[in-house]
XYZ file of C-alpha atoms in Angstrom:
223
model
C 9.893 -9.391 1.423
C 7.802 -11.923 2.556
C 5.176 -14.105 0.647
C 1.753 -13.183 1.253
C 0.484 -16.606 2.023
C 1.410 -16.422 5.575
C -1.651 -17.303 7.912
C -0.911 -15.578 11.075
C 1.749 -12.854 10.299
C 1.222 -11.088 13.786
C 2.456 -14.091 15.414
C 5.894 -14.008 13.860
C 8.550 -12.268 15.930
C 9.778 -8.685 15.755
C 13.239 -8.395 15.212
C 13.608 -4.526 14.952
C 12.119 -1.062 14.474
C 13.695 1.099 12.201
C 13.316 4.051 15.024
C 16.899 5.073 13.848
C 15.764 6.566 10.522
C 13.939 9.993 10.711
C 10.575 10.781 9.975
C 9.403 12.633 7.061
C 9.068 16.324 7.808
C 5.505 17.415 8.337
C 5.943 20.099 5.738
C 6.567 17.291 3.162
C 3.303 15.673 3.889
C 0.709 18.671 3.050
C -1.186 18.201 -0.461
C 0.766 21.079 -2.257
C 4.504 19.523 -0.860
C 3.301 15.867 -2.176
C 2.123 17.368 -5.695
C 5.554 19.455 -5.914
C 7.357 16.147 -5.163
C 5.682 13.973 -7.731
C 5.801 16.441 -10.038
C 9.902 16.405 -10.076
C 10.416 12.582 -9.218
C 13.982 12.478 -10.292
C 16.068 9.442 -9.964
C 15.082 7.045 -7.099
C 15.266 3.394 -6.390
C 12.826 1.709 -4.220
C 13.942 -0.071 -1.145
C 11.420 -3.056 -2.050
C 10.873 -3.999 -5.662
C 8.677 -7.286 -4.316
C 7.881 -10.094 -2.031
C 10.647 -12.009 -2.998
C 10.511 -15.086 -5.194
C 6.959 -15.465 -6.951
C 5.385 -18.999 -6.953
C 5.341 -20.920 -9.974
C 1.833 -21.856 -10.062
C 0.855 -19.077 -12.506
C 1.870 -16.339 -15.169
C 2.614 -12.937 -14.225
C -0.593 -10.435 -14.731
C -0.270 -6.558 -14.558
C -2.339 -4.597 -11.711
C -2.678 -1.484 -10.232
C -3.641 0.218 -6.483
C -4.559 3.473 -5.654
C -2.450 5.265 -3.092
C -5.628 7.561 -1.849
C -4.110 10.237 0.316
C -6.860 12.095 1.943
C -6.543 15.862 2.337
C -7.538 16.356 6.005
C -6.216 19.823 6.398
C -3.408 19.751 8.696
C -3.390 15.963 9.036
C -3.560 14.240 5.864
C -4.542 10.426 5.999
C -4.310 7.277 3.806
C -7.336 5.369 3.296
C -7.221 1.654 3.050
C -9.006 -1.407 2.982
C -9.338 -4.895 4.928
C -10.110 -7.319 2.346
C -12.875 -10.157 2.972
C -11.609 -13.367 4.108
C -12.920 -15.588 1.590
C -10.784 -14.170 -1.433
C -8.083 -16.286 -3.472
C -5.749 -13.607 -3.108
C -4.754 -11.719 0.221
C -7.670 -12.632 1.849
C -8.165 -10.657 5.276
C -5.083 -8.243 4.570
C -4.944 -4.386 4.772
C -4.765 -3.355 1.080
C -5.132 -0.271 -1.225
C -8.011 -0.567 -3.693
C -7.114 -1.826 -6.639
C -6.989 -5.032 -8.799
C -5.880 -6.331 -12.231
C -5.541 -4.323 -15.403
C -8.513 -5.114 -17.852
C -8.322 -4.382 -21.467
C -10.432 -1.066 -21.336
C -7.962 0.686 -18.797
C -5.861 2.961 -20.777
C -3.339 2.713 -17.943
C -2.530 2.087 -14.716
C -4.028 5.297 -13.358
C -7.487 4.094 -15.217
C -7.020 0.864 -13.497
C -6.510 2.250 -9.975
C -9.429 4.744 -10.543
C -11.922 2.128 -11.849
C -11.101 -0.497 -9.072
C -11.415 2.419 -6.187
C -14.824 3.073 -7.611
C -15.773 -0.555 -7.785
C -14.315 -1.442 -4.478
C -14.973 1.337 -2.071
C -17.387 3.765 -4.154
C -14.608 6.575 -4.158
C -16.043 8.844 -6.792
C -13.210 10.103 -9.263
C -14.424 13.370 -9.248
C -12.900 13.704 -5.677
C -9.521 12.029 -6.843
C -6.387 14.072 -8.084
C -3.791 11.559 -9.450
C -0.412 13.165 -8.713
C 2.157 10.354 -9.782
C 3.220 6.828 -9.534
C 5.543 4.772 -7.522
C 7.930 1.937 -9.366
C 6.048 -1.394 -9.821
C 5.724 -3.975 -6.933
C 5.731 -7.622 -7.805
C 4.061 -9.849 -5.379
C 4.192 -13.533 -4.586
C 1.234 -13.976 -6.513
C 2.562 -12.819 -9.503
C 1.083 -9.485 -9.799
C 3.206 -6.405 -11.377
C 1.511 -3.744 -9.162
C 1.849 -0.244 -10.010
C 1.054 2.211 -6.882
C -0.730 5.322 -8.324
C -0.517 8.099 -5.836
C -3.577 10.458 -5.724
C -5.073 13.414 -3.510
C -8.587 12.822 -2.391
C -10.546 16.060 -1.093
C -13.504 15.580 1.236
C -16.403 15.243 1.616
C -16.570 11.784 0.039
C -19.014 8.877 0.774
C -17.725 5.182 0.731
C -20.021 2.257 -0.905
C -18.007 -0.824 0.104
C -18.318 -3.795 -2.277
C -19.201 -6.674 0.093
C -17.984 -9.260 -1.803
C -14.382 -7.660 -1.625
C -14.084 -5.545 1.021
C -14.999 -5.735 5.057
C -13.790 -2.445 6.172
C -12.279 1.072 5.039
C -10.280 3.124 7.227
C -7.807 6.009 7.293
C -4.665 6.060 9.064
C -2.562 9.205 9.859
C -0.335 9.922 6.616
C 2.413 11.059 9.330
C 2.295 7.826 11.332
C 2.947 5.808 8.172
C 5.814 8.121 7.260
C 7.724 7.551 10.553
C 9.864 4.478 10.446
C 9.682 4.455 14.480
C 6.100 2.485 13.371
C 7.822 0.348 10.867
C 8.711 -3.299 12.440
C 10.658 -5.946 11.089
C 9.948 -9.618 11.009
C 11.752 -12.650 10.113
C 10.787 -16.558 9.565
C 12.024 -19.644 7.866
C 10.501 -20.863 4.817
C 11.746 -23.270 2.185
C 15.134 -23.188 3.996
C 15.736 -19.471 3.700
C 15.365 -16.462 6.041
C 12.785 -13.970 4.829
C 11.458 -10.767 6.080
C 8.617 -8.455 5.946
C 7.589 -4.818 7.574
C 4.405 -4.240 9.458
C 2.980 -0.924 10.705
C 0.288 -1.915 13.012
C -2.718 0.603 13.589
C -5.105 -0.075 16.380
C -6.872 -3.415 15.567
C -5.504 -3.148 11.830
C -2.077 -5.136 11.070
C -0.611 -3.389 8.012
C 2.130 -5.569 6.427
C 3.088 -7.427 3.409
C 3.387 -5.586 -0.102
C 0.944 -2.676 1.128
C 3.655 -1.871 4.199
C 6.332 -2.570 1.655
C 4.587 -0.030 -0.809
C 4.182 2.416 2.118
C 8.084 2.181 2.875
C 8.786 2.973 -0.600
C 6.556 5.989 -0.479
C 8.427 6.959 2.709
C 11.881 6.381 0.771
C 10.506 8.413 -2.011
C 9.148 11.632 0.300
C 12.215 11.163 2.420
C 14.842 11.948 -0.750
C 13.061 15.232 -1.309
């Protein structure tokens, strides 16, 4: 996958769309089906383990993100955020709520829940953690654990204006359909690199977020 420091990823040519792969069937995208799948994950290897070769400007750090699947009845959604433009890492990008593991965090789930509460005001009482995906290493040296959860409405969000510019929901069925997964290729440091994107309206989902969603697709498609 691509480094996350590309300034204008939307301008990089699309070389293909993965429409040849089947979407995850709707019956596998209900909260009950998701709970069953994560309760029995079995042996499974993610398609993407990281962005590629990390930079050498800092040591690795553990992090976690919450993959919040909102129970909207017949049409579950995924809650995503757009980061503010002034941040050092992944500025302006679409991301899951999350961040660095702190010493007081008991585990990755604790980090993801804390960060979701701090970044978007998502109350822990509305969140049911159902499992995790394999870690994903970003080019900025974060080893990220995606913590998957069911979020039960109603809830109100309060955004941290320093970190989060916007929060929005995307249908889970859209994200779990490879016909909406586009592949981009570019040259960097004498090598060909690629990344995925999943544009939704005005939001350009790409990089680590798109890769983790693609890993979720692979996990659910094997069910």
